[in-house]
PDB file of C-alpha atoms and ligand atoms in Angstrom:
ATOM      1  CA  MET I 287      -3.875  76.117 -24.025  1.00  0.00           C
ATOM      2  CA  LYS I 288      -5.133  77.752 -27.210  1.00  0.00           C
ATOM      3  CA  VAL I 289      -5.888  81.481 -27.312  1.00  0.00           C
ATOM      4  CA  LEU I 290      -8.397  82.462 -29.984  1.00  0.00           C
ATOM      5  CA  HIS I 291      -9.423  85.955 -31.057  1.00  0.00           C
ATOM      6  CA  THR I 292     -12.093  85.421 -33.699  1.00  0.00           C
ATOM      7  CA  VAL I 293     -15.375  83.520 -33.722  1.00  0.00           C
ATOM      8  CA  ALA I 294     -14.214  81.432 -36.705  1.00  0.00           C
ATOM      9  CA  GLU I 295     -10.934  80.438 -34.985  1.00  0.00           C
ATOM     10  CA  PHE I 296     -12.741  79.616 -31.762  1.00  0.00           C
ATOM     11  CA  ARG I 297     -15.346  77.429 -33.516  1.00  0.00           C
ATOM     12  CA  GLN I 298     -12.602  75.479 -35.231  1.00  0.00           C
ATOM     13  CA  ALA I 299     -10.696  74.875 -31.968  1.00  0.00           C
ATOM     14  CA  ARG I 300     -13.909  74.028 -30.076  1.00  0.00           C
ATOM     15  CA  ALA I 301     -14.676  71.212 -32.527  1.00  0.00           C
ATOM     16  CA  ALA I 302     -11.878  69.140 -30.920  1.00  0.00           C
ATOM     17  CA  PHE I 303     -13.997  68.696 -27.763  1.00  0.00           C
ATOM     18  CA  ASP I 304     -17.311  67.098 -27.005  1.00  0.00           C
ATOM     19  CA  VAL I 305     -18.252  68.092 -23.452  1.00  0.00           C
ATOM     20  CA  LEU I 306     -17.030  71.623 -22.639  1.00  0.00           C
ATOM     21  CA  GLY I 307     -17.261  73.725 -19.459  1.00  0.00           C
ATOM     22  CA  PHE I 308     -17.311  77.507 -19.949  1.00  0.00           C
ATOM     23  CA  VAL I 309     -16.492  80.459 -17.695  1.00  0.00           C
ATOM     24  CA  PRO I 310     -17.312  83.911 -19.123  1.00  0.00           C
ATOM     25  CA  THR I 311     -15.276  86.753 -17.549  1.00  0.00           C
ATOM     26  CA  MET I 312     -14.238  90.338 -18.088  1.00  0.00           C
ATOM     27  CA  GLY I 313     -10.647  89.467 -17.181  1.00  0.00           C
ATOM     28  CA  TYR I 314      -8.362  90.946 -14.509  1.00  0.00           C
ATOM     29  CA  LEU I 315      -8.736  87.548 -12.936  1.00  0.00           C
ATOM     30  CA  HIS I 316      -8.708  86.757  -9.221  1.00  0.00           C
ATOM     31  CA  GLN I 317      -9.407  83.732  -7.023  1.00  0.00           C
ATOM     32  CA  GLY I 318     -13.166  84.210  -7.507  1.00  0.00           C
ATOM     33  CA  HIS I 319     -12.834  83.639 -11.249  1.00  0.00           C
ATOM     34  CA  LEU I 320     -10.410  80.780 -10.619  1.00  0.00           C
ATOM     35  CA  ALA I 321     -12.908  79.054  -8.311  1.00  0.00           C
ATOM     36  CA  LEU I 322     -15.300  78.934 -11.281  1.00  0.00           C
ATOM     37  CA  VAL I 323     -12.526  77.543 -13.500  1.00  0.00           C
ATOM     38  CA  GLU I 324     -11.584  74.929 -10.887  1.00  0.00           C
ATOM     39  CA  GLN I 325     -15.168  73.740 -10.539  1.00  0.00           C
ATOM     40  CA  ALA I 326     -15.470  73.548 -14.335  1.00  0.00           C
ATOM     41  CA  ARG I 327     -12.236  71.526 -14.453  1.00  0.00           C
ATOM     42  CA  ARG I 328     -13.588  69.087 -11.876  1.00  0.00           C
ATOM     43  CA  GLU I 329     -16.864  68.586 -13.728  1.00  0.00           C
ATOM     44  CA  CYS I 330     -15.855  68.782 -17.403  1.00  0.00           C
ATOM     45  CA  PRO I 331     -13.121  67.119 -19.488  1.00  0.00           C
ATOM     46  CA  ALA I 332     -12.305  70.437 -21.226  1.00  0.00           C
ATOM     47  CA  VAL I 333     -12.712  74.072 -20.146  1.00  0.00           C
ATOM     48  CA  ALA I 334     -13.014  77.334 -22.082  1.00  0.00           C
ATOM     49  CA  VAL I 335     -12.762  80.836 -20.589  1.00  0.00           C
ATOM     50  CA  SER I 336     -13.677  84.085 -22.318  1.00  0.00           C
ATOM     51  CA  ILE I 337     -12.133  87.455 -21.524  1.00  0.00           C
ATOM     52  CA  PHE I 338     -14.228  90.314 -22.862  1.00  0.00           C
ATOM     53  CA  VAL I 339     -14.946  93.669 -21.251  1.00  0.00           C
ATOM     54  CA  ASN I 340     -18.399  94.019 -22.730  1.00  0.00           C
ATOM     55  CA  PRO I 341     -19.140  97.658 -23.581  1.00  0.00           C
ATOM     56  CA  THR I 342     -22.916  97.150 -23.873  1.00  0.00           C
ATOM     57  CA  GLN I 343     -23.308  96.346 -20.175  1.00  0.00           C
ATOM     58  CA  PHE I 344     -21.678  99.605 -19.015  1.00  0.00           C
ATOM     59  CA  GLY I 345     -23.687 102.832 -18.732  1.00  0.00           C
ATOM     60  CA  PRO I 346     -22.352 106.058 -20.291  1.00  0.00           C
ATOM     61  CA  ASN I 347     -21.054 107.318 -16.927  1.00  0.00           C
ATOM     62  CA  GLU I 348     -19.640 103.982 -15.767  1.00  0.00           C
ATOM     63  CA  ASP I 349     -16.103 102.614 -15.730  1.00  0.00           C
ATOM     64  CA  TYR I 350     -15.824 100.893 -19.141  1.00  0.00           C
ATOM     65  CA  ALA I 351     -12.747 102.847 -20.279  1.00  0.00           C
ATOM     66  CA  ARG I 352     -10.882 102.483 -16.999  1.00  0.00           C
ATOM     67  CA  TYR I 353     -12.007  98.914 -16.166  1.00  0.00           C
ATOM     68  CA  PRO I 354      -8.738  97.125 -15.184  1.00  0.00           C
ATOM     69  CA  ARG I 355      -7.154  94.915 -17.832  1.00  0.00           C
ATOM     70  CA  ASP I 356      -4.059  92.647 -17.740  1.00  0.00           C
ATOM     71  CA  THR I 357      -4.323  89.958 -20.407  1.00  0.00           C
ATOM     72  CA  ASP I 358      -0.779  88.611 -20.012  1.00  0.00           C
ATOM     73  CA  ARG I 359      -1.286  87.956 -16.307  1.00  0.00           C
ATOM     74  CA  ASP I 360      -4.752  86.452 -16.988  1.00  0.00           C
ATOM     75  CA  LEU I 361      -3.276  84.022 -19.528  1.00  0.00           C
ATOM     76  CA  THR I 362      -0.560  82.907 -17.092  1.00  0.00           C
ATOM     77  CA  LEU I 363      -3.227  82.185 -14.455  1.00  0.00           C
ATOM     78  CA  LEU I 364      -5.469  80.323 -16.914  1.00  0.00           C
ATOM     79  CA  GLU I 365      -2.592  78.231 -18.241  1.00  0.00           C
ATOM     80  CA  ALA I 366      -1.679  77.247 -14.662  1.00  0.00           C
ATOM     81  CA  ALA I 367      -5.338  76.420 -13.978  1.00  0.00           C
ATOM     82  CA  GLY I 368      -5.346  73.902 -16.842  1.00  0.00           C
ATOM     83  CA  VAL I 369      -7.713  75.745 -19.197  1.00  0.00           C
ATOM     84  CA  ASP I 370      -7.934  74.397 -22.762  1.00  0.00           C
ATOM     85  CA  LEU I 371      -9.373  77.312 -24.748  1.00  0.00           C
ATOM     86  CA  VAL I 372      -9.367  81.064 -24.140  1.00  0.00           C
ATOM     87  CA  PHE I 373     -11.567  83.334 -26.250  1.00  0.00           C
ATOM     88  CA  ILE I 374     -10.481  86.996 -26.348  1.00  0.00           C
ATOM     89  CA  PRO I 375     -12.545  88.741 -29.016  1.00  0.00           C
ATOM     90  CA  SER I 376     -12.246  92.400 -29.948  1.00  0.00           C
ATOM     91  CA  VAL I 377     -15.246  94.711 -29.568  1.00  0.00           C
ATOM     92  CA  GLU I 378     -15.552  94.766 -33.384  1.00  0.00           C
ATOM     93  CA  GLU I 379     -15.609  90.964 -33.502  1.00  0.00           C
ATOM     94  CA  MET I 380     -18.530  90.848 -31.034  1.00  0.00           C
ATOM     95  CA  TYR I 381     -20.341  93.980 -32.262  1.00  0.00           C
ATOM     96  CA  PRO I 382     -19.520  94.478 -35.954  1.00  0.00           C
ATOM     97  CA  PRO I 383     -20.990  97.464 -37.789  1.00  0.00           C
ATOM     98  CA  GLY I 384     -24.731  96.971 -38.222  1.00  0.00           C
ATOM     99  CA  PHE I 385     -25.155  94.900 -35.042  1.00  0.00           C
ATOM    100  CA  GLY I 386     -28.774  95.310 -33.936  1.00  0.00           C
ATOM    101  CA  THR I 387     -30.242  92.398 -31.938  1.00  0.00           C
ATOM    102  CA  TYR I 388     -30.531  92.423 -28.130  1.00  0.00           C
ATOM    103  CA  VAL I 389     -31.862  90.078 -25.449  1.00  0.00           C
ATOM    104  CA  ILE I 390     -34.093  92.019 -23.067  1.00  0.00           C
ATOM    105  CA  GLN I 391     -35.727  91.039 -19.770  1.00  0.00           C
ATOM    106  CA  PRO I 392     -37.886  94.005 -18.815  1.00  0.00           C
ATOM    107  CA  ALA I 393     -38.528  92.651 -15.299  1.00  0.00           C
ATOM    108  CA  ALA I 394     -34.796  92.556 -14.501  1.00  0.00           C
ATOM    109  CA  ASP I 395     -34.499  96.269 -15.199  1.00  0.00           C
ATOM    110  CA  GLU I 396     -37.008  97.129 -12.503  1.00  0.00           C
ATOM    111  CA  VAL I 397     -35.064  95.903  -9.466  1.00  0.00           C
ATOM    112  CA  LEU I 398     -31.636  96.020  -7.751  1.00  0.00           C
ATOM    113  CA  GLU I 399     -28.724  96.283 -10.224  1.00  0.00           C
ATOM    114  CA  GLY I 400     -31.153  96.551 -13.138  1.00  0.00           C
ATOM    115  CA  ALA I 401     -32.857  99.597 -11.652  1.00  0.00           C
ATOM    116  CA  ALA I 402     -29.546 101.161 -10.573  1.00  0.00           C
ATOM    117  CA  ARG I 403     -27.821 100.518 -13.924  1.00  0.00           C
ATOM    118  CA  PRO I 404     -30.240 101.090 -16.854  1.00  0.00           C
ATOM    119  CA  GLY I 405     -29.416  98.808 -19.786  1.00  0.00           C
ATOM    120  CA  HIS I 406     -26.917  96.721 -17.789  1.00  0.00           C
ATOM    121  CA  PHE I 407     -28.798  93.424 -18.044  1.00  0.00           C
ATOM    122  CA  ARG I 408     -29.650  93.979 -21.703  1.00  0.00           C
ATOM    123  CA  GLY I 409     -25.884  94.055 -22.255  1.00  0.00           C
ATOM    124  CA  VAL I 410     -25.243  91.061 -19.998  1.00  0.00           C
ATOM    125  CA  ALA I 411     -27.995  88.867 -21.485  1.00  0.00           C
ATOM    126  CA  THR I 412     -26.999  89.790 -25.042  1.00  0.00           C
ATOM    127  CA  VAL I 413     -23.304  89.059 -24.605  1.00  0.00           C
ATOM    128  CA  VAL I 414     -23.894  85.837 -22.636  1.00  0.00           C
ATOM    129  CA  CYS I 415     -26.334  84.634 -25.324  1.00  0.00           C
ATOM    130  CA  LYS I 416     -23.773  85.427 -28.043  1.00  0.00           C
ATOM    131  CA  LEU I 417     -20.999  83.700 -26.089  1.00  0.00           C
ATOM    132  CA  PHE I 418     -23.185  80.609 -25.575  1.00  0.00           C
ATOM    133  CA  ASN I 419     -23.818  80.486 -29.340  1.00  0.00           C
ATOM    134  CA  ILE I 420     -20.116  80.857 -30.115  1.00  0.00           C
ATOM    135  CA  VAL I 421     -18.727  78.573 -27.393  1.00  0.00           C
ATOM    136  CA  GLN I 422     -21.566  76.005 -27.322  1.00  0.00           C
ATOM    137  CA  PRO I 423     -20.765  74.923 -23.760  1.00  0.00           C
ATOM    138  CA  THR I 424     -22.234  71.892 -22.050  1.00  0.00           C
ATOM    139  CA  LYS I 425     -22.117  73.665 -18.675  1.00  0.00           C
ATOM    140  CA  SER I 426     -21.442  77.320 -17.888  1.00  0.00           C
ATOM    141  CA  TYR I 427     -20.262  78.640 -14.526  1.00  0.00           C
ATOM    142  CA  PHE I 428     -21.347  81.899 -12.847  1.00  0.00           C
ATOM    143  CA  GLY I 429     -20.532  83.416  -9.450  1.00  0.00           C
ATOM    144  CA  GLN I 430     -23.105  83.951  -6.698  1.00  0.00           C
ATOM    145  CA  LYS I 431     -21.278  87.292  -6.208  1.00  0.00           C
ATOM    146  CA  ASP I 432     -23.424  88.663  -9.059  1.00  0.00           C
ATOM    147  CA  ALA I 433     -26.699  87.254  -7.780  1.00  0.00           C
ATOM    148  CA  GLN I 434     -29.054  89.066 -10.137  1.00  0.00           C
ATOM    149  CA  GLN I 435     -26.890  88.048 -13.100  1.00  0.00           C
ATOM    150  CA  THR I 436     -27.406  84.386 -12.160  1.00  0.00           C
ATOM    151  CA  VAL I 437     -31.182  84.948 -12.093  1.00  0.00           C
ATOM    152  CA  VAL I 438     -31.141  86.737 -15.458  1.00  0.00           C
ATOM    153  CA  VAL I 439     -28.969  84.070 -17.120  1.00  0.00           C
ATOM    154  CA  ARG I 440     -31.058  81.198 -15.779  1.00  0.00           C
ATOM    155  CA  GLN I 441     -34.265  82.853 -16.979  1.00  0.00           C
ATOM    156  CA  MET I 442     -32.760  83.490 -20.421  1.00  0.00           C
ATOM    157  CA  VAL I 443     -31.671  79.838 -20.703  1.00  0.00           C
ATOM    158  CA  ARG I 444     -35.190  78.733 -19.734  1.00  0.00           C
ATOM    159  CA  ASP I 445     -37.065  81.220 -21.907  1.00  0.00           C
ATOM    160  CA  LEU I 446     -34.926  80.740 -25.028  1.00  0.00           C
ATOM    161  CA  ASN I 447     -34.363  76.969 -24.620  1.00  0.00           C
ATOM    162  CA  LEU I 448     -30.592  77.376 -24.682  1.00  0.00           C
ATOM    163  CA  PRO I 449     -28.937  73.932 -24.482  1.00  0.00           C
ATOM    164  CA  VAL I 450     -26.585  74.650 -21.567  1.00  0.00           C
ATOM    165  CA  GLU I 451     -26.577  73.770 -17.866  1.00  0.00           C
ATOM    166  CA  ILE I 452     -25.962  76.727 -15.540  1.00  0.00           C
ATOM    167  CA  VAL I 453     -23.841  76.124 -12.421  1.00  0.00           C
ATOM    168  CA  ILE I 454     -23.584  78.725  -9.639  1.00  0.00           C
ATOM    169  CA  VAL I 455     -20.398  78.911  -7.534  1.00  0.00           C
ATOM    170  CA  SER I 456     -20.233  80.425  -4.014  1.00  0.00           C
ATOM    171  CA  THR I 457     -18.653  83.836  -3.505  1.00  0.00           C
ATOM    172  CA  VAL I 458     -14.914  83.809  -2.748  1.00  0.00           C
ATOM    173  CA  ARG I 459     -13.936  86.349  -0.064  1.00  0.00           C
ATOM    174  CA  GLU I 460     -10.823  87.954   1.392  1.00  0.00           C
ATOM    175  CA  PRO I 461     -10.017  86.826   4.965  1.00  0.00           C
ATOM    176  CA  ASP I 462     -11.819  89.953   6.288  1.00  0.00           C
ATOM    177  CA  GLY I 463     -14.982  89.077   4.356  1.00  0.00           C
ATOM    178  CA  LEU I 464     -14.682  91.455   1.392  1.00  0.00           C
ATOM    179  CA  ALA I 465     -15.925  89.664  -1.732  1.00  0.00           C
ATOM    180  CA  LEU I 466     -13.173  89.428  -4.352  1.00  0.00           C
ATOM    181  CA  SER I 467     -13.850  91.745  -7.287  1.00  0.00           C
ATOM    182  CA  SER I 468     -11.775  93.186 -10.116  1.00  0.00           C
ATOM    183  CA  ARG I 469     -13.108  96.570  -8.976  1.00  0.00           C
ATOM    184  CA  ASN I 470     -11.492  96.265  -5.525  1.00  0.00           C
ATOM    185  CA  VAL I 471      -8.308  97.756  -7.077  1.00  0.00           C
ATOM    186  CA  TYR I 472     -10.139 101.084  -7.295  1.00  0.00           C
ATOM    187  CA  LEU I 473     -10.291 101.303  -3.465  1.00  0.00           C
ATOM    188  CA  ASN I 474      -7.698 103.443  -1.702  1.00  0.00           C
ATOM    189  CA  ALA I 475      -6.252 102.151   1.597  1.00  0.00           C
ATOM    190  CA  GLU I 476      -8.873 103.855   3.755  1.00  0.00           C
ATOM    191  CA  GLN I 477     -11.752 102.638   1.586  1.00  0.00           C
ATOM    192  CA  ARG I 478     -10.278  99.126   1.480  1.00  0.00           C
ATOM    193  CA  ALA I 479     -10.220  99.072   5.278  1.00  0.00           C
ATOM    194  CA  ALA I 480     -13.881 100.171   5.353  1.00  0.00           C
ATOM    195  CA  ALA I 481     -15.132  97.846   2.585  1.00  0.00           C
ATOM    196  CA  PRO I 482     -15.722  94.694   4.704  1.00  0.00           C
ATOM    197  CA  VAL I 483     -18.704  96.561   6.185  1.00  0.00           C
ATOM    198  CA  LEU I 484     -20.830  95.033   3.388  1.00  0.00           C
ATOM    199  CA  TYR I 485     -19.993  91.545   4.608  1.00  0.00           C
ATOM    200  CA  ARG I 486     -20.542  92.523   8.260  1.00  0.00           C
ATOM    201  CA  ALA I 487     -23.966  93.986   7.442  1.00  0.00           C
ATOM    202  CA  LEU I 488     -25.006  90.846   5.545  1.00  0.00           C
ATOM    203  CA  ARG I 489     -23.647  88.519   8.216  1.00  0.00           C
ATOM    204  CA  THR I 490     -25.369  90.415  11.015  1.00  0.00           C
ATOM    205  CA  ALA I 491     -28.706  90.198   9.198  1.00  0.00           C
ATOM    206  CA  ALA I 492     -28.119  86.500   8.450  1.00  0.00           C
ATOM    207  CA  GLU I 493     -27.501  85.891  12.162  1.00  0.00           C
ATOM    208  CA  ARG I 494     -30.795  87.607  13.008  1.00  0.00           C
ATOM    209  CA  TYR I 495     -32.535  85.405  10.433  1.00  0.00           C
ATOM    210  CA  ALA I 496     -30.904  82.303  11.937  1.00  0.00           C
ATOM    211  CA  ALA I 497     -32.183  83.430  15.338  1.00  0.00           C
ATOM    212  CA  GLY I 498     -35.734  83.456  13.949  1.00  0.00           C
ATOM    213  CA  GLU I 499     -36.323  86.969  12.586  1.00  0.00           C
ATOM    214  CA  ARG I 500     -38.594  86.827   9.515  1.00  0.00           C
ATOM    215  CA  ASP I 501     -39.614  90.476   9.134  1.00  0.00           C
ATOM    216  CA  ALA I 502     -37.834  91.837   6.050  1.00  0.00           C
ATOM    217  CA  GLU I 503     -37.920  95.486   7.129  1.00  0.00           C
ATOM    218  CA  THR I 504     -36.253  94.566  10.426  1.00  0.00           C
ATOM    219  CA  LEU I 505     -33.434  92.865   8.494  1.00  0.00           C
ATOM    220  CA  ARG I 506     -33.075  95.903   6.198  1.00  0.00           C
ATOM    221  CA  ALA I 507     -32.823  98.092   9.305  1.00  0.00           C
ATOM    222  CA  VAL I 508     -30.164  95.774  10.779  1.00  0.00           C
ATOM    223  CA  MET I 509     -28.061  96.083   7.612  1.00  0.00           C
ATOM    224  CA  ARG I 510     -28.645  99.855   7.415  1.00  0.00           C
ATOM    225  CA  SER I 511     -27.496 100.316  10.986  1.00  0.00           C
ATOM    226  CA  VAL I 512     -24.248  98.345  10.415  1.00  0.00           C
ATOM    227  CA  LEU I 513     -23.557 100.374   7.240  1.00  0.00           C
ATOM    228  CA  THR I 514     -24.271 103.660   9.046  1.00  0.00           C
ATOM    229  CA  GLY I 515     -21.471 102.772  11.471  1.00  0.00           C
ATOM    230  CA  GLU I 516     -18.991 103.153   8.613  1.00  0.00           C
ATOM    231  CA  PRO I 517     -18.779 106.839   7.628  1.00  0.00           C
ATOM    232  CA  LEU I 518     -17.115 106.181   4.236  1.00  0.00           C
ATOM    233  CA  ALA I 519     -19.935 103.859   3.128  1.00  0.00           C
ATOM    234  CA  ARG I 520     -22.896 105.361   1.256  1.00  0.00           C
ATOM    235  CA  PRO I 521     -25.588 102.712   0.640  1.00  0.00           C
ATOM    236  CA  ASP I 522     -27.159 102.682  -2.817  1.00  0.00           C
ATOM    237  CA  TYR I 523     -29.712  99.958  -2.016  1.00  0.00           C
ATOM    238  CA  ILE I 524     -30.357  97.582   0.893  1.00  0.00           C
ATOM    239  CA  SER I 525     -32.568  94.716  -0.186  1.00  0.00           C
ATOM    240  CA  VAL I 526     -34.349  91.702   1.239  1.00  0.00           C
ATOM    241  CA  ALA I 527     -35.939  90.095  -1.813  1.00  0.00           C
ATOM    242  CA  HIS I 528     -37.466  86.864  -3.012  1.00  0.00           C
ATOM    243  CA  PRO I 529     -34.559  84.727  -4.282  1.00  0.00           C
ATOM    244  CA  LEU I 530     -36.155  84.040  -7.685  1.00  0.00           C
ATOM    245  CA  THR I 531     -38.348  87.050  -8.501  1.00  0.00           C
ATOM    246  CA  LEU I 532     -36.049  89.518  -6.683  1.00  0.00           C
ATOM    247  CA  ARG I 533     -39.159  91.429  -5.562  1.00  0.00           C
ATOM    248  CA  GLU I 534     -38.835  93.088  -2.147  1.00  0.00           C
ATOM    249  CA  LEU I 535     -40.414  91.049   0.654  1.00  0.00           C
ATOM    250  CA  ASP I 536     -42.468  92.041   3.678  1.00  0.00           C
ATOM    251  CA  ARG I 537     -41.973  88.710   5.401  1.00  0.00           C
ATOM    252  CA  ILE I 538     -39.550  85.902   4.589  1.00  0.00           C
ATOM    253  CA  GLY I 539     -41.416  82.716   3.749  1.00  0.00           C
ATOM    254  CA  ALA I 540     -40.617  79.146   2.756  1.00  0.00           C
ATOM    255  CA  ASP I 541     -38.450  80.184  -0.224  1.00  0.00           C
ATOM    256  CA  GLY I 542     -36.001  82.124   1.944  1.00  0.00           C
ATOM    257  CA  ALA I 543     -34.571  85.432   0.713  1.00  0.00           C
ATOM    258  CA  LEU I 544     -31.688  87.130  -1.026  1.00  0.00           C
ATOM    259  CA  LEU I 545     -30.037  89.836   1.080  1.00  0.00           C
ATOM    260  CA  SER I 546     -28.216  92.224  -1.223  1.00  0.00           C
ATOM    261  CA  LEU I 547     -26.361  95.508  -0.977  1.00  0.00           C
ATOM    262  CA  ALA I 548     -24.823  98.091  -3.257  1.00  0.00           C
ATOM    263  CA  VAL I 549     -22.613 100.570  -1.431  1.00  0.00           C
ATOM    264  CA  ARG I 550     -20.561 103.498  -2.691  1.00  0.00           C
ATOM    265  CA  PHE I 551     -17.178 104.460  -1.353  1.00  0.00           C
ATOM    266  CA  ASP I 552     -16.802 107.800  -3.115  1.00  0.00           C
ATOM    267  CA  GLN I 553     -16.640 106.830  -6.841  1.00  0.00           C
ATOM    268  CA  VAL I 554     -16.267 103.084  -6.202  1.00  0.00           C
ATOM    269  CA  ARG I 555     -19.465 101.042  -6.105  1.00  0.00           C
ATOM    270  CA  LEU I 556     -19.354  97.586  -4.503  1.00  0.00           C
ATOM    271  CA  ILE I 557     -22.057  94.904  -4.415  1.00  0.00           C
ATOM    272  CA  ASP I 558     -22.449  91.824  -2.264  1.00  0.00           C
ATOM    273  CA  ASN I 559     -25.203  89.426  -1.263  1.00  0.00           C
ATOM    274  CA  TRP I 560     -26.154  86.546   1.013  1.00  0.00           C
ATOM    275  CA  LEU I 561     -28.684  83.840   0.300  1.00  0.00           C
ATOM    276  CA  LEU I 562     -30.947  82.934   3.243  1.00  0.00           C
ATOM    277  CA  GLU I 563     -32.133  79.357   2.819  1.00  0.00           C
ATOM    278  CA  GLY I 564     -35.852  78.919   3.338  1.00  0.00           C
ATOM    279  CA  GLU I 565     -37.573  76.074   5.131  1.00  0.00           C
ATOM    280  CA  GLY I 566     -38.787  74.935   1.705  1.00  0.00           C
ATOM    281  CA  THR I 567     -35.312  74.724   0.141  1.00  0.00           C
TER     282      THR I 567
HETATM  283  P1  AMP P 754     -16.559  89.390 -14.070  1.00  0.00           P
HETATM  284  O1  AMP P 754     -15.202  89.223 -14.669  1.00  0.00           O
HETATM  285  O2  AMP P 754     -16.618  90.370 -12.951  1.00  0.00           O
HETATM  286  O3  AMP P 754     -17.639  89.590 -15.119  1.00  0.00           O
HETATM  287  O4  AMP P 754     -16.906  87.989 -13.392  1.00  0.00           O
HETATM  288  C1  AMP P 754     -16.886  86.790 -14.140  1.00  0.00           C
HETATM  289  C2  AMP P 754     -17.560  85.710 -13.335  1.00  0.00           C
HETATM  290  O5  AMP P 754     -16.847  85.521 -12.103  1.00  0.00           O
HETATM  291  C3  AMP P 754     -19.002  86.054 -12.950  1.00  0.00           C
HETATM  292  O6  AMP P 754     -19.800  84.883 -13.056  1.00  0.00           O
HETATM  293  C4  AMP P 754     -18.861  86.518 -11.536  1.00  0.00           C
HETATM  294  O7  AMP P 754     -20.043  86.343 -10.771  1.00  0.00           O
HETATM  295  C5  AMP P 754     -17.756  85.600 -11.032  1.00  0.00           C
HETATM  296  N1  AMP P 754     -17.126  86.180  -9.837  1.00  0.00           N
HETATM  297  C6  AMP P 754     -16.638  87.440  -9.693  1.00  0.00           C
HETATM  298  N2  AMP P 754     -16.193  87.634  -8.430  1.00  0.00           N
HETATM  299  C7  AMP P 754     -16.413  86.476  -7.760  1.00  0.00           C
HETATM  300  C8  AMP P 754     -16.168  86.030  -6.418  1.00  0.00           C
HETATM  301  N3  AMP P 754     -15.618  86.835  -5.506  1.00  0.00           N
HETATM  302  N4  AMP P 754     -16.526  84.772  -6.082  1.00  0.00           N
HETATM  303  C9  AMP P 754     -17.101  83.952  -7.005  1.00  0.00           C
HETATM  304  N5  AMP P 754     -17.347  84.306  -8.280  1.00  0.00           N
HETATM  305  C10 AMP P 754     -17.011  85.545  -8.659  1.00  0.00           C
END
């Protein structure tokens, strides 16, 4: 496994491979990240992973400075997973003095994570576009855990004709349903015990959908009522949206819906989602 820190070094190492799978991450790796790596390994003869805590996707009052980092442990996990190339650029390497070009999707900023975190998807789209240009992957792997990110990346690839195939991997969960996240380390014991309420709320609404409920407001109310049962949980948004436009629905139609939640436990903000398959999909 080769570990590269500059764009020039990475480009040189990348030239040894034809078909390349790519998994962009912010590090502090867990089984969710490794599921992406494993799928890439199955589908591609060589795999690259990037580790970069991207400052441009964090708001001024967010957790950029304290975002958990453990590069040595990450490298041990990636080596064991059979990764070929790891790209770990510095902030200066990615954003040198004078940097001034961004990828913007105004529609993404109007809903869900985009509305809650101004500028977040400008940072995500910009860094993913840069990484695609540096890494030149054949396929790139993203987690369903960050549902809106998958929508933004797919739209960027379509709109800008980027020559990469996007693959989405299902969310990996703890046995109690909590979606794995690097941010779970912020939870204290009491909050950790309460956190599976996101999964329970989503699952309860999904069961109602499976039983025939198609009214979106009823499903929002179902999720709200499960979340209200957990006193430590403070919902940020509770959404039943179209899976592609992410616009809030009145009724769920042939395209199905994306159920998604953002919930605060004191300072810690967790997100999770559940895709409801439509009759048309
Ligand atoms: P991050 O390091 O949080 O930026 O995540 C890197 C990639 O891993 C993103 O595509 C995430 O959606 C994905 N990911 C994070 N958590 C999970 C999970 N629990 N299951 C599947 N994929 C995940």
